[in-house]
């Protein structure tokens, strides 16, 4: 079945540094990927929609310059947290829709990345 | 904007018993999808069941079934013959079905289900 691979699963970085998280669709092409953020014991909040070959669409309140998204190919989207601060510590999850399917095809989720900023 | 409300932060059930998780939503759209996702401690989001709003028949997947009440905007999940492996966070989610509409999922805050042996 379709698989979405997210890497790394855990990362610890120092305040002020940047961290890149990758989201890959392993056996399908994903024209659209979604990046979610989940705080402890909270729901998933959509940060941005990543579109292959075009700019990402950010949700209200999400800083574009802080959370850089690049969807350079049909199988890879990256989220870069720039100048990370402790308040950026969270669980980040990506999801992707199989572009071969219809608009109604289900989303596939990655395993998530636990980011800790010290 | 659409909203999804899960009024039960936590629920517990005895193994082999039945439990129902509640979900209500608010939308002005007539075409949409509703989902229940399970998130075990591994944090992997697993699709449990999905319902198309245009379908009157309630979706069923083995031990999981929904009670979809479109007029009441209610979408509850029933888990029958609960198993220890069912213990997880359960999220109700909404997605628009409008052509050109957003594909994003709107999630509720989740219900933590504990299954007691």
mmCIF file of C-alpha atoms in Angstrom:
data_model
loop_
_atom_site.group_PDB
_atom_site.id
_atom_site.type_symbol
_atom_site.label_atom_id
_atom_site.label_comp_id
_atom_site.label_asym_id
_atom_site.label_seq_id
_atom_site.Cartn_x
_atom_site.Cartn_y
_atom_site.Cartn_z
ATOM 1 C CA UNK A 1 0.000 0.000 0.000
ATOM 2 C CA UNK A 2 0.914 3.633 -0.191
ATOM 3 C CA UNK A 3 3.529 4.747 2.286
ATOM 4 C CA UNK A 4 4.691 8.154 3.350
ATOM 5 C CA UNK A 5 8.133 8.315 4.916
ATOM 6 C CA UNK A 6 9.045 11.175 7.201
ATOM 7 C CA UNK A 7 12.581 11.846 8.353
ATOM 8 C CA UNK A 8 13.960 12.341 10.896
ATOM 9 C CA UNK A 9 11.642 10.851 13.476
ATOM 10 C CA UNK A 10 13.325 12.789 16.251
ATOM 11 C CA UNK A 11 15.608 15.788 16.229
ATOM 12 C CA UNK A 12 17.102 17.946 18.937
ATOM 13 C CA UNK A 13 18.630 21.259 17.954
ATOM 14 C CA UNK A 14 19.941 24.359 19.622
ATOM 15 C CA UNK A 15 18.031 27.579 19.649
ATOM 16 C CA UNK A 16 18.833 29.698 16.608
ATOM 17 C CA UNK A 17 19.668 26.845 14.279
ATOM 18 C CA UNK A 18 17.574 25.535 11.393
ATOM 19 C CA UNK A 19 16.114 22.087 11.007
ATOM 20 C CA UNK A 20 14.902 20.376 7.858
ATOM 21 C CA UNK A 21 12.217 17.694 7.895
ATOM 22 C CA UNK A 22 11.602 15.530 4.837
ATOM 23 C CA UNK A 23 8.378 13.938 3.715
ATOM 24 C CA UNK A 24 8.547 11.381 0.918
ATOM 25 C CA UNK A 25 5.882 9.426 -0.839
ATOM 26 C CA UNK A 26 7.470 6.039 -1.453
ATOM 27 C CA UNK A 27 5.263 4.395 -4.041
ATOM 28 C CA UNK A 28 3.104 7.119 -5.421
ATOM 29 C CA UNK A 29 3.358 10.641 -6.730
ATOM 30 C CA UNK A 30 2.005 13.310 -4.455
ATOM 31 C CA UNK A 31 1.055 16.559 -6.125
ATOM 32 C CA UNK A 32 -0.110 17.884 -2.800
ATOM 33 C CA UNK A 33 1.319 17.374 0.667
ATOM 34 C CA UNK A 34 0.159 18.812 3.953
ATOM 35 C CA UNK A 35 2.155 19.790 7.001
ATOM 36 C CA UNK A 36 0.541 19.576 10.413
ATOM 37 C CA UNK A 37 1.732 20.510 13.847
ATOM 38 C CA UNK A 38 0.603 18.758 16.990
ATOM 39 C CA UNK A 39 1.244 20.052 20.489
ATOM 40 C CA UNK A 40 1.253 17.569 23.381
ATOM 41 C CA UNK A 41 -2.207 16.145 23.990
ATOM 42 C CA UNK A 42 -3.633 18.451 21.341
ATOM 43 C CA UNK A 43 -5.111 18.033 17.925
ATOM 44 C CA UNK A 44 -3.375 18.374 14.599
ATOM 45 C CA UNK A 45 -3.304 21.877 13.228
ATOM 46 C CA UNK A 46 -2.683 22.405 9.534
ATOM 47 C CA UNK A 47 0.295 24.652 8.940
ATOM 48 C CA UNK A 48 0.507 24.694 5.169
ATOM 49 C CA UNK A 49 -0.374 22.950 1.950
ATOM 50 C CA UNK A 50 2.595 22.095 -0.216
ATOM 51 C CA UNK A 51 2.047 22.014 -3.965
ATOM 52 C CA UNK A 52 4.555 20.510 -6.353
ATOM 53 C CA UNK A 53 6.191 23.137 -8.493
ATOM 54 C CA UNK A 54 4.501 26.105 -6.858
ATOM 55 C CA UNK A 55 4.491 28.068 -3.649
ATOM 56 C CA UNK A 56 3.027 26.576 -0.533
ATOM 57 C CA UNK A 57 -0.216 27.877 0.862
ATOM 58 C CA UNK A 58 0.089 28.790 4.527
ATOM 59 C CA UNK A 59 -2.676 28.827 7.079
ATOM 60 C CA UNK A 60 -3.467 32.017 8.882
ATOM 61 C CA UNK A 61 -1.032 32.744 11.662
ATOM 62 C CA UNK A 62 1.759 30.540 10.300
ATOM 63 C CA UNK A 63 4.950 32.461 9.534
ATOM 64 C CA UNK A 64 6.079 31.767 5.985
ATOM 65 C CA UNK A 65 9.619 32.911 6.631
ATOM 66 C CA UNK A 66 9.944 30.719 9.681
ATOM 67 C CA UNK A 67 8.508 27.545 8.233
ATOM 68 C CA UNK A 68 9.928 27.183 4.752
ATOM 69 C CA UNK A 69 8.300 24.594 2.559
ATOM 70 C CA UNK A 70 9.768 23.228 -0.647
ATOM 71 C CA UNK A 71 7.930 20.716 -2.814
ATOM 72 C CA UNK A 72 10.505 20.293 -5.537
ATOM 73 C CA UNK A 73 9.409 16.929 -6.859
ATOM 74 C CA UNK A 74 6.345 14.744 -6.960
ATOM 75 C CA UNK A 75 7.705 12.564 -4.173
ATOM 76 C CA UNK A 76 9.377 14.984 -1.787
ATOM 77 C CA UNK A 77 8.330 17.930 0.310
ATOM 78 C CA UNK A 78 10.538 19.505 2.942
ATOM 79 C CA UNK A 79 9.725 21.694 5.919
ATOM 80 C CA UNK A 80 12.561 23.816 7.271
ATOM 81 C CA UNK A 81 12.148 25.406 10.667
ATOM 82 C CA UNK A 82 14.428 28.418 10.525
ATOM 83 C CA UNK A 83 16.044 30.062 13.547
ATOM 84 C CA UNK A 84 14.331 27.588 15.808
ATOM 85 C CA UNK A 85 13.211 28.610 19.278
ATOM 86 C CA UNK A 86 12.053 26.473 22.189
ATOM 87 C CA UNK A 87 8.435 27.356 21.405
ATOM 88 C CA UNK A 88 8.856 25.620 18.043
ATOM 89 C CA UNK A 89 9.275 22.336 19.883
ATOM 90 C CA UNK A 90 6.419 20.180 18.742
ATOM 91 C CA UNK A 91 5.410 17.125 16.759
ATOM 92 C CA UNK A 92 5.261 17.748 13.012
ATOM 93 C CA UNK A 93 3.351 15.398 10.719
ATOM 94 C CA UNK A 94 3.086 15.381 6.959
ATOM 95 C CA UNK A 95 0.433 13.801 4.817
ATOM 96 C CA UNK A 96 0.102 13.239 1.112
ATOM 97 C CA UNK A 97 -2.550 12.317 -1.372
ATOM 98 C CA UNK A 98 -1.885 9.877 -4.173
ATOM 99 C CA UNK A 99 -1.986 11.999 -7.300
ATOM 100 C CA UNK A 100 -2.986 9.022 -9.389
ATOM 101 C CA UNK A 101 -6.233 8.752 -7.540
ATOM 102 C CA UNK A 102 -9.297 10.866 -7.631
ATOM 103 C CA UNK A 103 -9.806 13.965 -5.598
ATOM 104 C CA UNK A 104 -11.512 11.738 -3.110
ATOM 105 C CA UNK A 105 -8.594 9.383 -2.525
ATOM 106 C CA UNK A 106 -7.539 9.206 1.124
ATOM 107 C CA UNK A 107 -4.577 10.940 2.645
ATOM 108 C CA UNK A 108 -1.568 8.996 3.842
ATOM 109 C CA UNK A 109 0.317 10.190 6.896
ATOM 110 C CA UNK A 110 3.972 10.063 7.767
ATOM 111 C CA UNK A 111 5.126 8.850 11.178
ATOM 112 C CA UNK A 112 5.863 12.354 12.341
ATOM 113 C CA UNK A 113 8.926 14.209 13.602
ATOM 114 C CA UNK A 114 9.457 15.145 17.225
ATOM 115 C CA UNK A 115 11.380 18.429 17.284
ATOM 116 C CA UNK A 116 12.965 19.596 20.514
ATOM 117 C CA UNK A 117 14.687 22.973 20.575
ATOM 118 C CA UNK A 118 16.995 23.533 23.516
ATOM 119 C CA UNK B 1 -15.001 28.019 8.514
ATOM 120 C CA UNK B 2 -15.650 24.456 9.477
ATOM 121 C CA UNK B 3 -15.196 23.276 13.042
ATOM 122 C CA UNK B 4 -15.116 19.823 14.589
ATOM 123 C CA UNK B 5 -15.952 19.241 18.233
ATOM 124 C CA UNK B 6 -15.192 16.188 20.297
ATOM 125 C CA UNK B 7 -16.746 16.690 23.702
ATOM 126 C CA UNK B 8 -15.155 13.689 25.403
ATOM 127 C CA UNK B 9 -11.473 14.264 26.230
ATOM 128 C CA UNK B 10 -11.218 10.762 27.657
ATOM 129 C CA UNK B 11 -13.229 7.569 27.536
ATOM 130 C CA UNK B 12 -12.686 4.106 28.915
ATOM 131 C CA UNK B 13 -14.178 0.737 28.077
ATOM 132 C CA UNK B 14 -13.829 -2.805 29.279
ATOM 133 C CA UNK B 15 -12.292 -5.265 26.894
ATOM 134 C CA UNK B 16 -14.943 -6.931 24.697
ATOM 135 C CA UNK B 17 -17.477 -4.201 25.475
ATOM 136 C CA UNK B 18 -18.805 -1.487 23.174
ATOM 137 C CA UNK B 19 -17.957 2.192 23.337
ATOM 138 C CA UNK B 20 -19.201 5.207 21.403
ATOM 139 C CA UNK B 21 -17.126 8.297 20.753
ATOM 140 C CA UNK B 22 -18.942 11.519 19.959
ATOM 141 C CA UNK B 23 -18.219 14.085 17.295
ATOM 142 C CA UNK B 24 -20.173 17.069 16.069
ATOM 143 C CA UNK B 25 -19.218 19.485 13.359
ATOM 144 C CA UNK B 26 -20.297 22.755 11.917
ATOM 145 C CA UNK B 27 -20.374 23.549 8.221
ATOM 146 C CA UNK B 28 -22.472 25.361 5.685
ATOM 147 C CA UNK B 29 -21.462 22.971 2.933
ATOM 148 C CA UNK B 30 -23.613 20.117 1.717
ATOM 149 C CA UNK B 31 -20.873 17.953 0.268
ATOM 150 C CA UNK B 32 -18.059 16.800 2.480
ATOM 151 C CA UNK B 33 -16.274 13.822 3.984
ATOM 152 C CA UNK B 34 -15.974 12.817 7.599
ATOM 153 C CA UNK B 35 -13.260 10.641 9.035
ATOM 154 C CA UNK B 36 -12.197 8.948 12.209
ATOM 155 C CA UNK B 37 -8.458 8.599 12.692
ATOM 156 C CA UNK B 38 -6.678 6.603 15.360
ATOM 157 C CA UNK B 39 -3.360 7.742 16.787
ATOM 158 C CA UNK B 40 -1.700 5.109 18.977
ATOM 159 C CA UNK B 41 1.346 5.916 21.139
ATOM 160 C CA UNK B 42 3.526 5.486 18.052
ATOM 161 C CA UNK B 43 1.879 8.731 16.815
ATOM 162 C CA UNK B 44 1.130 7.199 13.414
ATOM 163 C CA UNK B 45 -2.211 8.467 12.114
ATOM 164 C CA UNK B 46 -4.337 5.544 11.018
ATOM 165 C CA UNK B 47 -7.577 5.937 9.105
ATOM 166 C CA UNK B 48 -10.310 4.008 10.874
ATOM 167 C CA UNK B 49 -13.368 4.830 8.824
ATOM 168 C CA UNK B 50 -14.717 7.438 6.461
ATOM 169 C CA UNK B 51 -18.168 8.656 5.504
ATOM 170 C CA UNK B 52 -19.304 10.551 2.445
ATOM 171 C CA UNK B 53 -21.948 13.081 3.375
ATOM 172 C CA UNK B 54 -24.110 12.254 0.362
ATOM 173 C CA UNK B 55 -24.460 8.662 1.525
ATOM 174 C CA UNK B 56 -27.284 7.983 3.923
ATOM 175 C CA UNK B 57 -25.987 4.571 4.854
ATOM 176 C CA UNK B 58 -23.645 4.552 7.818
ATOM 177 C CA UNK B 59 -20.126 3.352 7.073
ATOM 178 C CA UNK B 60 -18.902 0.148 8.687
ATOM 179 C CA UNK B 61 -15.452 -1.375 8.899
ATOM 180 C CA UNK B 62 -15.408 -4.645 10.834
ATOM 181 C CA UNK B 63 -15.832 -3.706 14.523
ATOM 182 C CA UNK B 64 -16.035 0.001 13.747
ATOM 183 C CA UNK B 65 -19.196 1.722 12.655
ATOM 184 C CA UNK B 66 -20.489 5.254 12.589
ATOM 185 C CA UNK B 67 -23.788 6.901 13.301
ATOM 186 C CA UNK B 68 -23.967 9.741 10.807
ATOM 187 C CA UNK B 69 -26.758 12.220 11.409
ATOM 188 C CA UNK B 70 -26.380 14.861 8.714
ATOM 189 C CA UNK B 71 -29.170 17.131 9.877
ATOM 190 C CA UNK B 72 -27.820 17.112 13.405
ATOM 191 C CA UNK B 73 -24.229 17.360 12.130
ATOM 192 C CA UNK B 74 -23.254 14.458 14.288
ATOM 193 C CA UNK B 75 -20.782 11.707 13.475
ATOM 194 C CA UNK B 76 -20.185 9.239 16.304
ATOM 195 C CA UNK B 77 -17.917 6.215 16.211
ATOM 196 C CA UNK B 78 -18.934 2.920 17.744
ATOM 197 C CA UNK B 79 -16.291 0.352 18.570
ATOM 198 C CA UNK B 80 -17.687 -3.097 19.233
ATOM 199 C CA UNK B 81 -15.910 -5.933 21.012
ATOM 200 C CA UNK B 82 -13.195 -3.539 22.170
ATOM 201 C CA UNK B 83 -9.672 -4.864 22.135
ATOM 202 C CA UNK B 84 -6.581 -3.746 24.015
ATOM 203 C CA UNK B 85 -5.085 -2.636 20.716
ATOM 204 C CA UNK B 86 -7.902 -0.153 20.273
ATOM 205 C CA UNK B 87 -6.436 2.019 22.999
ATOM 206 C CA UNK B 88 -5.361 5.268 21.352
ATOM 207 C CA UNK B 89 -6.299 8.848 20.660
ATOM 208 C CA UNK B 90 -9.195 9.082 18.264
ATOM 209 C CA UNK B 91 -9.650 12.124 16.089
ATOM 210 C CA UNK B 92 -12.731 13.082 14.156
ATOM 211 C CA UNK B 93 -11.973 15.038 10.984
ATOM 212 C CA UNK B 94 -13.820 16.948 8.277
ATOM 213 C CA UNK B 95 -12.882 17.594 4.681
ATOM 214 C CA UNK B 96 -14.679 19.636 2.084
ATOM 215 C CA UNK B 97 -15.800 17.914 -1.094
ATOM 216 C CA UNK B 98 -16.317 21.019 -3.169
ATOM 217 C CA UNK B 99 -14.537 21.080 -6.485
ATOM 218 C CA UNK B 100 -11.656 23.450 -5.976
ATOM 219 C CA UNK B 101 -12.288 23.405 -2.297
ATOM 220 C CA UNK B 102 -9.585 22.842 0.244
ATOM 221 C CA UNK B 103 -8.353 19.314 0.674
ATOM 222 C CA UNK B 104 -7.240 20.028 4.164
ATOM 223 C CA UNK B 105 -8.534 18.052 7.094
ATOM 224 C CA UNK B 106 -10.028 19.873 10.045
ATOM 225 C CA UNK B 107 -9.517 17.841 13.180
ATOM 226 C CA UNK B 108 -11.306 17.739 16.485
ATOM 227 C CA UNK B 109 -9.312 17.869 19.707
ATOM 228 C CA UNK B 110 -9.392 14.124 20.096
ATOM 229 C CA UNK B 111 -10.655 11.543 22.579
ATOM 230 C CA UNK B 112 -8.247 9.377 24.495
ATOM 231 C CA UNK B 113 -9.639 5.849 24.663
ATOM 232 C CA UNK B 114 -8.464 3.486 27.361
ATOM 233 C CA UNK B 115 -9.323 -0.203 27.143
ATOM 234 C CA UNK B 116 -9.321 -2.005 30.458
ATOM 235 C CA UNK B 117 -8.536 -5.723 30.558
#
